[in-house]
PDB file of C-alpha atoms in Angstrom:
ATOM      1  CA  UNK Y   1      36.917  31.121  -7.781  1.00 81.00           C
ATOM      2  CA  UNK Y   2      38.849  29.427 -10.433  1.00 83.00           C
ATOM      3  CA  UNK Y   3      38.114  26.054  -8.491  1.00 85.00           C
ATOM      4  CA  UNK Y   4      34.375  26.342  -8.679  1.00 85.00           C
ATOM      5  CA  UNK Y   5      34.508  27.164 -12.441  1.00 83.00           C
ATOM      6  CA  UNK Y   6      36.423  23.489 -12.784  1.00 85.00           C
ATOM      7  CA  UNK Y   7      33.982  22.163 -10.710  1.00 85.00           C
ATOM      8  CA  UNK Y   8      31.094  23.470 -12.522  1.00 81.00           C
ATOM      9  CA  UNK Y   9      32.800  22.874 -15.477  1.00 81.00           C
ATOM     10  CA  UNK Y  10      33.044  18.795 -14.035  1.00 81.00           C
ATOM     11  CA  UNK Y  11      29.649  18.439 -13.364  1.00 78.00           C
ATOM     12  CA  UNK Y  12      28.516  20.013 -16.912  1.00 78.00           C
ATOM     13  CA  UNK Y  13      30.044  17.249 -18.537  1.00 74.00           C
ATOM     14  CA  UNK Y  14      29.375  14.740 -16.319  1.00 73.00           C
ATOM     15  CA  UNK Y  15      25.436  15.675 -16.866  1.00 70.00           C
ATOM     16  CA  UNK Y  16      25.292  14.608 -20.409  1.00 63.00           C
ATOM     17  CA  UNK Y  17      27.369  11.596 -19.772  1.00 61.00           C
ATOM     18  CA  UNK Y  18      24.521  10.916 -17.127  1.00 58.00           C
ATOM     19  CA  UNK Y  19      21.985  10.997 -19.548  1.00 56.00           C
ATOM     20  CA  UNK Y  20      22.991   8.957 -22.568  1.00 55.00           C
ATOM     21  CA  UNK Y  21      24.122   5.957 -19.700  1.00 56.00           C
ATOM     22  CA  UNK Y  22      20.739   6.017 -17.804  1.00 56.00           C
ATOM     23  CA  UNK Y  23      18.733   3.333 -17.736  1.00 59.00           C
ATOM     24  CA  UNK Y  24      15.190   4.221 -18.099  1.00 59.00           C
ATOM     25  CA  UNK Y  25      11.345   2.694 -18.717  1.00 61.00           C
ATOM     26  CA  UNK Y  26      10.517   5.957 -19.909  1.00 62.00           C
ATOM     27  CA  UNK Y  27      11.772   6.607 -23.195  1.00 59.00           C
ATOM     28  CA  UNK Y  28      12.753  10.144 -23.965  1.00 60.00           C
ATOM     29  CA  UNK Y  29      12.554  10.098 -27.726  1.00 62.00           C
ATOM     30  CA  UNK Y  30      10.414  12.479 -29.833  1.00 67.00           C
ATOM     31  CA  UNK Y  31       9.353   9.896 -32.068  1.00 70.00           C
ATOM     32  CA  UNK Y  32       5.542   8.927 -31.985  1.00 74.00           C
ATOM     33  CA  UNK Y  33       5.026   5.404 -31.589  1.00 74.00           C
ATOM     34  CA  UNK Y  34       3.163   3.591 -34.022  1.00 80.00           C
ATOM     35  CA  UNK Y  35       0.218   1.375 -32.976  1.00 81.00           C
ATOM     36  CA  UNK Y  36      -1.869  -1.220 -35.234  1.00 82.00           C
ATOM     37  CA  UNK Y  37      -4.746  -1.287 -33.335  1.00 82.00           C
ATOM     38  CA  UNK Y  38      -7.908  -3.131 -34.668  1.00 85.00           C
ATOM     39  CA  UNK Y  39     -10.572  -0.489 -35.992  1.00 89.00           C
ATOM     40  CA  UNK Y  40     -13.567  -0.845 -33.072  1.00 90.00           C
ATOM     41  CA  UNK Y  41     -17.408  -0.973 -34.838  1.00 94.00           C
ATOM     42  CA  UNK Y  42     -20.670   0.710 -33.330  1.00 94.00           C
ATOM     43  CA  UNK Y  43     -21.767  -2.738 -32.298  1.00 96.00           C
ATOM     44  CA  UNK Y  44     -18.495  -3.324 -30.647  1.00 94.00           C
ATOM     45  CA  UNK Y  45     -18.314  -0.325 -28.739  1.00 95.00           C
ATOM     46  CA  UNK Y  46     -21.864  -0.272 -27.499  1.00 97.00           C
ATOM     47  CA  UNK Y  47     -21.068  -4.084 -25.945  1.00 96.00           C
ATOM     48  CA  UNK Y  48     -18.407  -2.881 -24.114  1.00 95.00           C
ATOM     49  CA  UNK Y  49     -20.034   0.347 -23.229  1.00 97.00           C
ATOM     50  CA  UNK Y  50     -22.973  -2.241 -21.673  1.00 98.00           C
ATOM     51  CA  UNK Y  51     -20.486  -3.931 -20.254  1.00 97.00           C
ATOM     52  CA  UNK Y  52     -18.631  -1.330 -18.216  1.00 97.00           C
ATOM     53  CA  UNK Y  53     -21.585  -0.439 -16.952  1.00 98.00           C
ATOM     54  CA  UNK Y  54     -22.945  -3.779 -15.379  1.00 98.00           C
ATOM     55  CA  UNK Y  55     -19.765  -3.943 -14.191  1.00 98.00           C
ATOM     56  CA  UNK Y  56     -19.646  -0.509 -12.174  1.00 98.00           C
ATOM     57  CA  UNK Y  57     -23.342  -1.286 -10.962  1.00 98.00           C
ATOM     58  CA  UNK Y  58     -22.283  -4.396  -9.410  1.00 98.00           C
ATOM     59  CA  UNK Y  59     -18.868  -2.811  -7.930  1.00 97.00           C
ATOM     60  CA  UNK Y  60     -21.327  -0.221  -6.736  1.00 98.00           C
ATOM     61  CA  UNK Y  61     -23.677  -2.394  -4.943  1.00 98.00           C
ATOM     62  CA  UNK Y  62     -21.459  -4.478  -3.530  1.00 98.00           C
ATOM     63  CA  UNK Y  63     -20.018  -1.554  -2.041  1.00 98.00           C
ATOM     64  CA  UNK Y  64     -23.096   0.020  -0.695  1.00 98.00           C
ATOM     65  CA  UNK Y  65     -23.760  -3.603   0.786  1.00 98.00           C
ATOM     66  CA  UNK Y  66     -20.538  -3.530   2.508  1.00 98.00           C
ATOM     67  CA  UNK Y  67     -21.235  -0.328   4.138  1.00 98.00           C
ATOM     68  CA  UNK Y  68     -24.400  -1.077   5.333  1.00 98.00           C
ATOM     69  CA  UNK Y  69     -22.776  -4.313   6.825  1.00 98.00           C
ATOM     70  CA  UNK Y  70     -20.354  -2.133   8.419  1.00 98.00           C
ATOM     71  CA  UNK Y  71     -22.590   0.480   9.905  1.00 97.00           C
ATOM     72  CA  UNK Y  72     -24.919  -2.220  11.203  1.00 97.00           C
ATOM     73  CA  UNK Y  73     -21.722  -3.984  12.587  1.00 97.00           C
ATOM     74  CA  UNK Y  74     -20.431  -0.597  14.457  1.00 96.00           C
ATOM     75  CA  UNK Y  75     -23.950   0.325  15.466  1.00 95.00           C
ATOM     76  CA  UNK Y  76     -24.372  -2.969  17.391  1.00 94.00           C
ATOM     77  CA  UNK Y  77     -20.518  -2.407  18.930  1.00 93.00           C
ATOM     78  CA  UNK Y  78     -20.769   0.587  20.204  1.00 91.00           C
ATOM     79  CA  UNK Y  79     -24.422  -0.451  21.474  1.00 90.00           C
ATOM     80  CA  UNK Y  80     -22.912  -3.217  23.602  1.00 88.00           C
ATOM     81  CA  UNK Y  81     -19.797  -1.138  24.408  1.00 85.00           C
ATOM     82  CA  UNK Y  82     -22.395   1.645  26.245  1.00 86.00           C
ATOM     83  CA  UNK Y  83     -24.583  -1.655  27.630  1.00 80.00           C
ATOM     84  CA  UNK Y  84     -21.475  -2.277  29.871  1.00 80.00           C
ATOM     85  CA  UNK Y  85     -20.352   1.078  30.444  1.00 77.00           C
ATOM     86  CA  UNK Y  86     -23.247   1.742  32.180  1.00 78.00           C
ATOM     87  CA  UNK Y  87     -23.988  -1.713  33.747  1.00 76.00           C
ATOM     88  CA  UNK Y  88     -20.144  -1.306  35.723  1.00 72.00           C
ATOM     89  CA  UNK Y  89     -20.595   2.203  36.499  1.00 69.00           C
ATOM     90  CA  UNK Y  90     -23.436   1.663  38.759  1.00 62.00           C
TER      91      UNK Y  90
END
């Protein structure tokens, strides 16, 4: 028993020694990070507001077209795939 106390005991202090040497993106600190970031106007926001949107409805049609394409593609595959099914079977 005395050995797993000393090992526990080992691995305690090798924990905090862990932490203070890790290298990390994240930073662990409790201090709130500052930011000087420009103060946004009505006019401002309402442009990129507009512009989100025409963005999303183009994203959005361009997907819809792409799925149409698709459909009309698979449609016309499995069309042709059943065409010579049928035509060898016989």
């Amino acid at each position: 028993m005395a050995a797993a106390n000393q090992s526990l005991d080992a691995n305690r202090k090798l924990v905090g020694k862990l932490k203070e040497s890790r290298f990390s993106f994240i930073h662990t600190s409790t201090e709130k990070t500052e930011y000087d970031l420009p103060k946004a106007s009505p006019e401002a926001l309402k442009r990129i507001q507009n512009k989100l949107e025409r963005e999303n409805k183009s994203r959005k049609q361009k997907r819809l077209l792409l799925i149409g394409v698709l459909a009309i593609l698979l449609v016309f595959v499995f069309n042709i795939f059943s065409f010579v099914l049928i035509k060898f079977t016989y």
